Coordinates of C-alpha atoms in Angstrom, one line a residue:
X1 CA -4.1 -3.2 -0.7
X2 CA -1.0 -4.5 -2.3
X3 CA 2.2 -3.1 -1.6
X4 CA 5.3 -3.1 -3.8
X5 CA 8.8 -4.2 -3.6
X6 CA 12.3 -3.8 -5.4
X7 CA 14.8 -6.8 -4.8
X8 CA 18.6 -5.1 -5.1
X9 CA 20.8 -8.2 -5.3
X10 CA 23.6 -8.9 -7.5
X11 CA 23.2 -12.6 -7.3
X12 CA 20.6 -14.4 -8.9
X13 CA 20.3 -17.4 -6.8
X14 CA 18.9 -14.7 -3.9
X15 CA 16.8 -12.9 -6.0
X16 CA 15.2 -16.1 -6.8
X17 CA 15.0 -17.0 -3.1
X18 CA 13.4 -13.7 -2.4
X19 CA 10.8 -13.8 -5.5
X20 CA 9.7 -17.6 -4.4
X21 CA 9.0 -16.5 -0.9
X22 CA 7.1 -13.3 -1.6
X23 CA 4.8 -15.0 -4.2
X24 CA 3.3 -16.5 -0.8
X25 CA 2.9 -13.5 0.5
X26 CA -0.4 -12.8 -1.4
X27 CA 0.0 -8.8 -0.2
X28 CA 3.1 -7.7 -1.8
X29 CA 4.3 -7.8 -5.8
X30 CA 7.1 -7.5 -6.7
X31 CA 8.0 -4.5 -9.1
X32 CA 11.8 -5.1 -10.5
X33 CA 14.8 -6.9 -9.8
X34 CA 18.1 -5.2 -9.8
X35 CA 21.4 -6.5 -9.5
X36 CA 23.3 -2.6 -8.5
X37 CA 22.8 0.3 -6.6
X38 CA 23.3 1.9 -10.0
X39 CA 20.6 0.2 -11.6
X40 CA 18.0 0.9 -8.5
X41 CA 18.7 4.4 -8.3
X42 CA 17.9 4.3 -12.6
X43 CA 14.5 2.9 -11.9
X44 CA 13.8 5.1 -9.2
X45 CA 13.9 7.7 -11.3
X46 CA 10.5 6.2 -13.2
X47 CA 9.3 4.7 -9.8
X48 CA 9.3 4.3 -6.0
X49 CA 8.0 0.7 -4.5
X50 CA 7.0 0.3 -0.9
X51 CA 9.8 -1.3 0.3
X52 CA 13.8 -2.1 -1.0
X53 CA 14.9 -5.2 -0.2
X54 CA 18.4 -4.4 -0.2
X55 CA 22.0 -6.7 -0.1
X56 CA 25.0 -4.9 1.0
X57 CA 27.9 -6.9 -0.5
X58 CA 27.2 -6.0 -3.9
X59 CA 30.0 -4.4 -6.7
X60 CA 30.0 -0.5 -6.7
X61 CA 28.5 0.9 -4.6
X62 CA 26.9 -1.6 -2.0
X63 CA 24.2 -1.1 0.3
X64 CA 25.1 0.6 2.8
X65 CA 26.2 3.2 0.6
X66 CA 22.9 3.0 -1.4
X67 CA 20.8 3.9 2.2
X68 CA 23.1 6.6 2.8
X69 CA 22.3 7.9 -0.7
X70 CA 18.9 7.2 -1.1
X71 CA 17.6 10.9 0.5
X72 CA 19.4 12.7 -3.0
X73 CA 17.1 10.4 -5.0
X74 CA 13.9 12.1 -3.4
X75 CA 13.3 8.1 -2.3
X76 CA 10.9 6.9 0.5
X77 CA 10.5 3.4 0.2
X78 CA 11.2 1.8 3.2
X79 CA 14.7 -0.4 3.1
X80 CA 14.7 -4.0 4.8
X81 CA 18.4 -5.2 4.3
X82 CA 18.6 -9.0 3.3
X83 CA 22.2 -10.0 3.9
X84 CA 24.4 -12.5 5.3
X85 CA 26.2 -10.2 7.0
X86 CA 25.5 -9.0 10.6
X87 CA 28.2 -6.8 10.9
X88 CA 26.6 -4.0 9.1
X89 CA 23.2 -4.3 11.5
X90 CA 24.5 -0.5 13.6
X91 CA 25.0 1.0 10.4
X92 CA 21.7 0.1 8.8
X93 CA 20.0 1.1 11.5
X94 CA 21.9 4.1 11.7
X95 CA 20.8 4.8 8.6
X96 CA 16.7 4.5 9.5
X97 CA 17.0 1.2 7.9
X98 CA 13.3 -0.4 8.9
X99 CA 14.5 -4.2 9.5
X100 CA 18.2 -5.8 8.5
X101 CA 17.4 -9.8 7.9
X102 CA 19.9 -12.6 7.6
X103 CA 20.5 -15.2 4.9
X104 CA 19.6 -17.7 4.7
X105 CA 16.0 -16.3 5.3
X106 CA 13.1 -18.0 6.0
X107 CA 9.5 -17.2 4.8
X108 CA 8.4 -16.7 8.1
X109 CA 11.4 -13.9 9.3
X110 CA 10.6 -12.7 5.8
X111 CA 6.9 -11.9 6.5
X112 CA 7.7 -10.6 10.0
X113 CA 10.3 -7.8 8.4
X114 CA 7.1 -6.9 6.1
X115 CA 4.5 -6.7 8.2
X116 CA 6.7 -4.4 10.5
X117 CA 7.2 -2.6 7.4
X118 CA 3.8 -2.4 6.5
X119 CA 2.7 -1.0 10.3
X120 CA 5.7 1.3 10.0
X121 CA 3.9 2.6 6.4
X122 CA 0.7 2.9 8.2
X123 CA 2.2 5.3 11.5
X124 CA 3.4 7.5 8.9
X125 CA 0.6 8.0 6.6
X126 CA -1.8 8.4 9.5
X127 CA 0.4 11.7 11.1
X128 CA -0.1 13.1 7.2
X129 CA -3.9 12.1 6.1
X130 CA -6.3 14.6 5.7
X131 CA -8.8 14.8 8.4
X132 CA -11.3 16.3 6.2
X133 CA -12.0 16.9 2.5
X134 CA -13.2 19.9 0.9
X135 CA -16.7 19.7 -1.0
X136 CA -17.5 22.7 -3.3
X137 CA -20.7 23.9 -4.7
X138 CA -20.8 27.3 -6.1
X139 CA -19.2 29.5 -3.9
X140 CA -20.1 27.3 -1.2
X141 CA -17.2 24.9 0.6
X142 CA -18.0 22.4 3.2
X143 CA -15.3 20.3 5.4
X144 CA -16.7 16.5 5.0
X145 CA -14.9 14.8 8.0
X146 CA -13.1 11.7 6.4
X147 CA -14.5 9.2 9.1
X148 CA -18.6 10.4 8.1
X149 CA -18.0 9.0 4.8
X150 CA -19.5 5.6 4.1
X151 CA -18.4 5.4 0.4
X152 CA -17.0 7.5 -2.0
X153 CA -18.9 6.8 -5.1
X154 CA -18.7 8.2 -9.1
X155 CA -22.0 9.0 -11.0
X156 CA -21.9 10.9 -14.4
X157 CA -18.6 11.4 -13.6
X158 CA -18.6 13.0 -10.1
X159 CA -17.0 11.8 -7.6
X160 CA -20.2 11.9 -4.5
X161 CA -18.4 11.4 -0.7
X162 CA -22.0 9.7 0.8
X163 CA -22.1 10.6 4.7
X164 CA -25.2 8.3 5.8
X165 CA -28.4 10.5 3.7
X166 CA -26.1 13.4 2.5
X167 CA -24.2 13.1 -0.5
X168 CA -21.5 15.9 -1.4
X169 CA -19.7 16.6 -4.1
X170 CA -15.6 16.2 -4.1
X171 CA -13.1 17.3 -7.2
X172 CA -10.5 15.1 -6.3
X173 CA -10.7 11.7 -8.7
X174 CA -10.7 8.3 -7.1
X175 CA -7.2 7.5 -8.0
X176 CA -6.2 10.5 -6.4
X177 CA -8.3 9.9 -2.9
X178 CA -7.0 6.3 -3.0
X179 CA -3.5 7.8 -2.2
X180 CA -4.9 9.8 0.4
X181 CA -7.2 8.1 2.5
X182 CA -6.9 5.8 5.4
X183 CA -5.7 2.0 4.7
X184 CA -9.7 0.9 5.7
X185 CA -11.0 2.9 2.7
X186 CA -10.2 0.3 -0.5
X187 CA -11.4 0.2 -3.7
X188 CA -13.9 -1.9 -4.1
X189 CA -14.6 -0.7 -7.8
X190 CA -13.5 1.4 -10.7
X191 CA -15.7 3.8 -9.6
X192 CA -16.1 2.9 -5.7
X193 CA -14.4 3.4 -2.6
X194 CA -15.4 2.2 0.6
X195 CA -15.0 2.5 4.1
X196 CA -15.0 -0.9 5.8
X197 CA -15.4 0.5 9.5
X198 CA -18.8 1.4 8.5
X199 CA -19.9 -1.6 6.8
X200 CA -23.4 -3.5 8.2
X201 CA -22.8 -6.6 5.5
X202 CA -21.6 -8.1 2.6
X203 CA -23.9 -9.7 0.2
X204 CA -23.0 -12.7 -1.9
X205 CA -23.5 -11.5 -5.4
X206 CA -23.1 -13.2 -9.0
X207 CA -19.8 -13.9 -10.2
X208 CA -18.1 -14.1 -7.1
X209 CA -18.9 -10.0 -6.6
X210 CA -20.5 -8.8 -3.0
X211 CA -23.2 -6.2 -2.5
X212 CA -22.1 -3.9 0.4
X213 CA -24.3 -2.3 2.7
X214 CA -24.0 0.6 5.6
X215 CA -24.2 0.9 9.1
X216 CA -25.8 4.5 8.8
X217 CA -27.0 4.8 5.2
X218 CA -29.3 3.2 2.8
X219 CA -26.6 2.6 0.1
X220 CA -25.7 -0.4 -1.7
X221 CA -22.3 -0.6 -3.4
X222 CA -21.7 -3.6 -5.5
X223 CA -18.1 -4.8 -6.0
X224 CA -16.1 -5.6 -8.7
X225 CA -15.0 -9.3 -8.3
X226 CA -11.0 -8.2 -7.7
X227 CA -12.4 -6.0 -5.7
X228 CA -14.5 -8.3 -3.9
X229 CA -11.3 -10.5 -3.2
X230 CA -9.4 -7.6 -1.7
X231 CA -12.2 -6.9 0.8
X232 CA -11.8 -10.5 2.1
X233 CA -9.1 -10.4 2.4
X234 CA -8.9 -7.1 4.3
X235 CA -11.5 -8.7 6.8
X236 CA -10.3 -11.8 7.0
X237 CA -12.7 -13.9 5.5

């Protein structure tokens, strides 16, 4: 999974820094580069990343200013302050600010302020993630418990939730679900989702793709090749 990041810095030399040490940090992308508060709160009117990076001494409004306002914009990226100023640290935390990192930063403080990021991300989703999803046929609803599921799979355009033999049907798209569900179900395909915690193996396939199989289920699910590469990486290999 690849999480996403605004830089808000009115100088270009640190948004440069910023952008050369997050392109080794093969889990985040980085979404826009804005110089204002102004201009952030503009974008965020088209789109919300993961995660602000966030300067304070900045003309107009600066940042602390831009946390305190961030609630009106309907915002809930996460806000890691890169500064070279400690003496705002009480106020951005105050503020619920996730992380508040000095210049001049190095790649490894970097990383540390995003992976807490990232675990903070996680906490939250999994209070709010569905336990179950609702499968309808007829008149007849079922509650598929989330964790049963081995892989979420599309055929003639229905989206089929397979829970070891039994398949049943779901009307929420994959691009929907993909929002939804646990950070171990990824995307493995256009038309695939997976659980990893109930993967057997993974098959070497042509073209660099990986044929999945299941702990309790006879299906084989074979990735795209992105989406082999993002279940490597998931799993370490």
């Amino acid at each position: 999974m690849v999480n996403t990041l605004f830089i808000v810095d009115d100088e270009y030399a640190s948004r440069l820094k910023l952008t050369q040490l997050i392109r080794a940090l093969p889990s985040w992308r980085i979404e826009a580069e804005l110089k204002s508060g102004e201009e952030l709160f503009q974008r965020l009117l088209t789109s919300q990343p993961d995660v602000i990076l966030l300067d304070i001494n900045m003309p107009g409004l600066n940042g602390i200013d831009v946390l305190a306002q961030l609630g009106q914009h309907h915002c809930n990226s996460e806000v890691v302050f890169t500064t070279a100023h400690s003496r705002y640290a009480v106020e951005a935390f105050d503020g619920a600010a996730a992380d508040y990192v000095l210049k001049p930063i190095s790649l490894e403080r970097l990383q540390l302020a995003l992976e807490r990021v990232a675990e903070r991300r996680r906490l939250k989703q999994a209070q709010t993630l569905p336990q179950t999803l609702i499968s309808q046929v007829g008149h007849r609803m079922r509650n598929v418990k989330v964790e049963d599921i081995d892989a979420i799979i599309v055929d003639n355009g229905i989206q089929l939730a397979h829970c070891g033999a039994q398949t049943y049907p779901l009307d929420t798209t994959l691009t929907e679900l993909e929002q939804q569900l646990p950070i171990h179900f990824l995307r493995v395909h256009r038309g695939a989702i997976i659980n990893r915690l109930r993967l057997r193996e993974a098959e070497r396939w042509l073209n660099g793709r990986l044929l999945l199989r299941f702990i309790h289920s006879e299906l084989e699910v074979l990735t795209s090749r992105n989406g082999a590469r993002q279940l490597k990486r998931h799993l370490n290999v």
